[in-house]
Structures are given as C-alpha cells and as structure tokens.
XYZ file of C-alpha atoms in Angstrom:
332
model
C -1.135 -29.339 2.818
C 1.560 -27.124 1.460
C 3.121 -27.654 -1.951
C 6.852 -26.990 -2.143
C 7.294 -27.267 -5.900
C 7.201 -24.351 -8.305
C 7.236 -26.555 -11.413
C 6.377 -30.237 -11.939
C 8.813 -32.707 -13.413
C 8.354 -33.698 -17.038
C 7.184 -37.322 -17.099
C 5.977 -37.627 -20.681
C 7.761 -40.707 -22.017
C 9.867 -40.228 -25.103
C 8.190 -37.034 -26.291
C 4.912 -38.892 -26.795
C 2.354 -36.930 -28.844
C -1.296 -36.596 -27.866
C -2.374 -38.796 -30.788
C -0.070 -41.587 -29.556
C -1.533 -41.661 -26.052
C -3.024 -44.998 -24.924
C -6.640 -45.440 -23.808
C -5.399 -45.392 -20.213
C -2.378 -43.187 -19.597
C -0.186 -44.160 -16.636
C 1.251 -41.329 -14.541
C 4.131 -42.180 -12.221
C 4.511 -40.498 -8.838
C 7.566 -38.547 -7.752
C 8.731 -38.059 -4.169
C 8.367 -34.556 -2.746
C 9.274 -33.164 0.721
C 6.252 -31.552 2.327
C 5.833 -28.722 4.777
C 9.163 -26.966 5.249
C 11.941 -27.878 7.720
C 9.958 -30.709 9.388
C 9.116 -32.196 6.024
C 7.558 -35.597 5.504
C 7.824 -37.198 2.086
C 4.798 -37.647 -0.175
C 4.264 -39.231 -3.589
C 2.875 -36.685 -6.070
C 1.065 -37.651 -9.285
C -0.602 -34.307 -10.069
C 0.493 -31.899 -11.429
C 3.178 -32.929 -13.883
C 4.048 -31.858 -17.396
C 2.264 -34.817 -18.936
C -0.997 -33.843 -17.226
C -1.903 -30.828 -15.118
C -5.521 -31.601 -14.274
C -8.125 -34.352 -14.293
C -11.392 -32.466 -14.375
C -10.825 -29.686 -11.841
C -8.568 -31.965 -9.761
C -5.199 -30.220 -9.949
C -3.113 -31.787 -7.181
C -2.741 -35.290 -5.739
C -0.389 -36.266 -2.914
C -0.297 -39.840 -1.587
C 1.513 -40.615 1.654
C 2.142 -43.518 4.010
C 1.757 -45.909 5.570
C 4.054 -43.754 7.708
C 5.339 -45.047 11.075
C 4.906 -41.894 13.141
C 7.191 -43.154 15.935
C 10.037 -43.232 13.412
C 9.273 -40.257 11.179
C 7.528 -37.848 13.535
C 4.360 -37.776 11.422
C 2.817 -34.654 9.918
C 3.453 -31.149 11.198
C 2.552 -28.561 8.565
C 2.607 -25.053 10.042
C 0.016 -22.419 9.065
C 0.188 -21.701 5.336
C -2.092 -19.938 2.820
C -4.295 -20.988 -0.102
C -6.104 -19.105 -2.866
C -8.314 -20.159 -5.764
C -8.823 -23.785 -4.716
C -10.493 -26.324 -2.464
C -8.490 -28.833 -0.403
C -9.777 -32.395 0.015
C -8.345 -34.415 2.913
C -8.945 -38.186 2.987
C -7.276 -40.685 5.312
C -6.878 -44.474 5.283
C -5.363 -44.577 8.788
C -4.311 -42.146 11.503
C -5.753 -38.816 12.536
C -4.877 -35.196 11.677
C -5.804 -32.050 13.579
C -6.983 -29.283 11.253
C -7.115 -25.605 12.249
C -7.941 -22.757 9.859
C -8.478 -19.001 9.794
C -12.222 -19.472 9.459
C -12.094 -20.732 13.038
C -12.560 -24.404 12.164
C -10.939 -26.881 14.537
C -11.590 -30.393 13.282
C -10.160 -33.889 13.051
C -9.441 -35.676 9.777
C -10.217 -39.383 10.313
C -10.307 -42.438 8.036
C -13.413 -42.538 5.870
C -14.357 -38.934 6.661
C -14.070 -36.034 4.229
C -12.784 -32.616 5.199
C -13.138 -30.076 2.382
C -11.804 -26.532 2.800
C -12.491 -23.716 0.339
C -9.667 -21.204 0.005
C -11.312 -18.822 -2.447
C -9.879 -15.314 -2.052
C -7.723 -16.471 0.847
C -7.530 -18.847 3.802
C -4.762 -20.303 5.961
C -4.594 -23.548 7.913
C -2.346 -25.986 9.752
C -2.271 -29.808 9.767
C -0.722 -31.905 12.547
C -1.011 -35.635 13.163
C -2.456 -36.278 16.619
C -0.711 -37.933 19.575
C -2.874 -41.057 19.230
C -1.701 -41.621 15.635
C 0.713 -44.519 15.159
C 0.420 -44.918 11.372
C -0.398 -42.059 8.999
C -1.710 -42.985 5.564
C -3.889 -41.082 3.114
C -4.217 -38.624 0.254
C -4.375 -34.859 -0.031
C -6.137 -33.471 -3.110
C -6.778 -30.003 -4.491
C -9.570 -28.772 -6.747
C -9.125 -25.662 -8.905
C -11.952 -23.143 -8.600
C -13.374 -21.775 -11.855
C -12.654 -18.122 -12.553
C -16.199 -17.065 -11.665
C -15.776 -18.450 -8.141
C -12.055 -18.315 -7.410
C -12.481 -15.324 -5.075
C -15.361 -16.894 -3.160
C -15.529 -16.750 0.645
C -13.750 -19.180 2.950
C -15.638 -22.337 3.810
C -15.195 -25.688 5.549
C -17.311 -28.843 5.126
C -17.198 -32.224 6.843
C -18.948 -35.351 5.551
C -18.956 -39.045 6.468
C -20.086 -41.116 3.452
C -21.884 -44.403 4.049
C -20.051 -47.372 2.471
C -21.829 -48.628 -0.652
C -21.699 -52.421 -1.194
C -20.719 -53.486 -4.694
C -20.544 -56.856 -6.395
C -16.867 -57.481 -5.775
C -16.102 -54.584 -3.457
C -17.367 -51.406 -1.834
C -17.152 -47.646 -2.302
C -17.229 -44.510 -0.201
C -18.413 -41.615 -2.371
C -17.155 -38.365 -0.860
C -17.847 -36.080 -3.855
C -20.336 -36.376 -6.720
C -22.324 -39.476 -7.642
C -21.280 -43.110 -8.133
C -23.048 -46.478 -7.809
C -26.290 -44.822 -6.739
C -24.696 -42.788 -3.916
C -24.509 -38.978 -4.020
C -22.443 -36.741 -1.746
C -24.137 -33.555 -0.466
C -20.824 -31.675 -0.320
C -20.842 -28.456 -2.369
C -18.348 -27.960 -5.182
C -18.055 -25.333 -7.918
C -17.658 -27.711 -10.866
C -19.056 -31.235 -11.372
C -16.708 -33.678 -9.630
C -16.376 -37.314 -8.676
C -14.336 -38.495 -5.699
C -14.551 -41.950 -4.107
C -12.507 -44.524 -2.231
C -13.038 -47.928 -3.845
C -12.056 -51.321 -2.434
C -11.964 -54.346 -4.742
C -11.962 -57.899 -3.363
C -9.151 -60.337 -4.277
C -9.634 -61.673 -7.800
C -12.734 -59.542 -8.346
C -13.659 -56.729 -10.734
C -16.143 -53.905 -10.319
C -17.712 -52.020 -13.210
C -19.221 -48.570 -12.791
C -21.516 -46.588 -15.042
C -19.760 -43.233 -15.431
C -20.530 -39.909 -17.079
C -19.074 -39.959 -20.624
C -18.469 -36.199 -20.344
C -15.994 -36.834 -17.510
C -12.340 -37.699 -17.667
C -11.269 -40.055 -14.877
C -8.228 -40.825 -12.781
C -7.520 -43.870 -10.610
C -4.849 -43.497 -7.907
C -3.818 -46.920 -6.599
C -3.073 -47.236 -2.897
C -2.738 -51.019 -2.608
C -3.211 -54.040 -4.846
C -2.562 -55.318 -8.363
C -5.097 -53.184 -10.212
C -6.152 -52.988 -13.834
C -8.067 -49.919 -15.027
C -10.051 -50.918 -18.117
C -7.363 -53.507 -18.883
C -4.283 -51.378 -18.133
C -2.082 -52.476 -15.216
C -1.450 -49.912 -12.464
C 1.064 -50.358 -9.660
C 0.609 -48.854 -6.177
C 1.133 -45.066 -6.197
C 0.522 -44.837 -9.959
C -2.385 -42.856 -11.365
C -4.273 -44.052 -14.440
C -5.978 -41.486 -16.673
C -8.907 -42.110 -19.041
C -10.181 -39.400 -21.408
C -13.891 -38.539 -21.776
C -16.085 -40.851 -23.814
C -16.267 -43.899 -21.566
C -19.710 -44.927 -20.324
C -18.370 -47.623 -18.020
C -15.163 -48.049 -16.055
C -13.893 -51.456 -14.907
C -11.453 -51.825 -12.026
C -10.035 -55.323 -11.540
C -7.925 -56.686 -8.690
C -5.622 -59.475 -9.844
C -3.875 -59.938 -6.492
C -4.509 -62.142 -3.437
C -5.252 -59.202 -1.126
C -7.935 -56.535 -1.212
C -7.090 -53.564 -3.441
C -7.774 -49.964 -2.490
C -7.814 -46.953 -4.786
C -9.135 -43.428 -5.127
C -11.333 -42.673 -8.139
C -11.413 -39.060 -9.374
C -13.395 -37.495 -12.208
C -14.869 -34.401 -13.766
C -15.422 -32.705 -17.116
C -12.213 -31.280 -18.621
C -11.335 -27.992 -16.918
C -10.891 -25.697 -19.887
C -9.494 -22.654 -18.072
C -5.742 -22.149 -17.946
C -4.380 -21.806 -14.426
C -1.147 -20.723 -12.826
C -0.334 -22.815 -9.761
C 2.634 -21.751 -7.669
C 3.327 -22.874 -4.105
C -0.158 -22.899 -2.497
C -1.796 -20.358 -4.783
C -3.885 -20.767 -7.925
C -4.393 -17.728 -10.126
C -4.705 -16.767 -13.752
C -1.837 -14.280 -14.093
C 1.657 -13.774 -12.706
C 0.356 -10.710 -10.882
C -2.298 -12.801 -9.101
C 0.483 -14.866 -7.566
C 2.649 -11.861 -6.715
C -0.237 -10.177 -4.885
C -1.134 -13.318 -2.943
C 2.473 -13.872 -1.880
C 2.882 -10.263 -0.760
C -0.346 -10.447 1.241
C 0.876 -13.562 3.040
C 4.368 -12.248 3.707
C 2.912 -8.986 5.055
C 0.389 -10.845 7.250
C -2.603 -8.937 5.869
C -6.211 -9.808 6.656
C -6.557 -11.639 3.328
C -5.546 -14.983 4.860
C -6.593 -14.405 8.469
C -4.923 -16.074 11.454
C -4.759 -19.691 12.568
C -5.323 -19.851 16.310
C -3.903 -22.610 18.481
C -0.917 -23.784 16.436
C 2.196 -23.882 18.688
C 4.718 -22.352 16.327
C 5.448 -19.934 13.532
C 3.702 -19.942 10.179
C 5.423 -21.043 6.970
C 7.117 -18.269 4.970
C 6.509 -18.163 1.225
C 9.425 -19.228 -0.990
C 11.049 -16.687 -3.271
C 9.375 -16.117 -6.604
C 11.244 -17.292 -9.699
C 13.018 -14.668 -11.798
C 10.901 -15.559 -14.827
C 7.251 -14.646 -15.385
C 4.870 -17.397 -14.304
C 2.750 -18.680 -17.181
C -0.236 -21.051 -17.337
C 0.263 -24.786 -17.453
C -1.486 -26.276 -20.444
C -3.100 -29.698 -20.280
C -2.900 -32.005 -23.300
C -6.190 -31.906 -25.193
C -8.022 -35.107 -24.203
C -8.687 -37.486 -27.089
C -12.177 -38.875 -26.413
C -12.743 -42.609 -26.402
C -14.361 -44.066 -29.471
C -18.110 -43.663 -29.645
C -19.838 -46.379 -27.691
C -16.642 -47.231 -25.822
C -17.047 -49.156 -22.623
C-alpha cells in the first residue's frame, strides 16, 4: 500500500508524560485516503506522535468491511518502497499483487504475503473481480540499518490455525502458542490473527523483552484488563510474561497481535520510504520520479504509476518513540 501522509497526527491526550502512561496505552485510529485519485479510506493507528513503532512494526492500516460494488474496492497503482517490509493480511476478499521482482500473486484471507523493499522495489495492489467485500490490514516493518539496503524479496505463507482454549490463532510471523512461522524477517517479530470466542479469554505466554500491540477488528475486547473498541490499538510495554485477551461480547472477537523488541534506531518515514537522513528520502524520491532502475518496473498493471508528492520545505527529521516504561518485575 501507499502512504499519503508526511506527518502523523498528534494523538497524545492532554500532553501526557511517559511516566503517566497506563499499563495498556490505547491508540485511536484516524481516517486516511489511500492510493491517490482513486483513493479508498483506511483507519491508521501507526504511526502517530504518541507512538511511532511497536517493535519494528512502523505502520498499521485497517480497512473494511468495504462493499466493493459501492466503493470500487482497491486500486493502488505502482508505487515504490525502500527500507521496509510490507505485510498484507486479509479477513475477506482478494487482492492481486504485482511487483518489480516479477511476483504476480494473490492476497487471500488467512494467507501472508510479505514483500521486502530493501534498497528499492515497486508494486501495485488491485482487488480482484470476484471480490465483493474487502476487509483486512496492511502493515509495514522497518528494516534495521544493517539490512535496509537488502535485495528485493517476496514470501508467501499459509499458517495452520492453532486451536486455543477459548479461541484460535494464525501465526504469520514469529512464535506464539507453540506455532512458529518460517517467514524470514530481519528483527525478531510477532504477528498473528487471534479469534476469541464469545465470553471467553485467552492467555498467551509472551517474550518479556517484547513490546506488544493489539489491533481490534471486531468484538468487545479487553487487553490485560483495558477495554479496546474496534479499530483501536492497545500497546503494552516490555516486561509482561503473559498477555490476556478477553472477549466480553456475544459474538466472536477478532484481532491482530503484533510484537517485537523495542526498535532503538531512529527512522525517517516519508511517503513510502524509510531512511535515516533527509538526503536518503530525497535520493529515493528522485530515483522514483526519474524512473531509474532502483525500483524496477511493474509489468501488467493497466495504468500509470503513482507520482511522488512534493517534499516539504523543511528538513525531514527522525520520529522519536516514547521510551517504553517496562512492566513491574514479575508482571503478568
């Protein structure tokens, strides 16, 4: 997907200091048009001024359920990426993916498509003709400096559902509930779709070195006691050895669980590029506008590629995450 924001909105309530932050911090989504002139609207919870990253997860868009007959669905023309991996995960519908590596794949519910941008890649995303309802999430992972210029790559994985007492999980990245994804990443990560039965609660053993985020799709969910509404993202700092997700509603709840150790590098994220300096972004934009070999060519998309927006007049500077305050020792 293509990000259209240069800066996130400030959602920190009332100038709250880091020491005043609750055990679970609630991040509220904002609506953002996606993909240029044929934009669909998504709900974005990362990044924002209150929190830029959760582990290496630096971007979270949540969309749908979208009636394609009414809205036209998704049509994101070829656009570039640097310094990141894209994670596509659907609840319903189907998306056709094409990239400059030559990949031509479908994104389907319960199936992971992970694309590595590295030094440069371009791709397009279009909902297919058979899609009636489009519903899912698009996530980005920041690459560490040692690997941010790595080669292009594309991976596809179908995780087997893991039965839980009170629900089920599909682990698409990392390890959870005894299931481990074979998909390669450049930092330790956790990514899973979790369903919780009505009136039930599931408790996971988690890595205390990780910080965690829970993005609610449906249901009346509590994350370690804190209520989360659909489209909200709950954040828990490192230090927890268990994580409890409870569904207090009469219908099944569905959420996406993200995690990873705090990403200590400062990043600059502008449009679809992640770099470390203003000049990194300038060079990437110029390469895309000049159609150099850096991003390659997407074959088969019936239209023009997306132009880059104009750079701001100010110098781009890194976004700083609040320093996570670890949970008390022995916290559950």
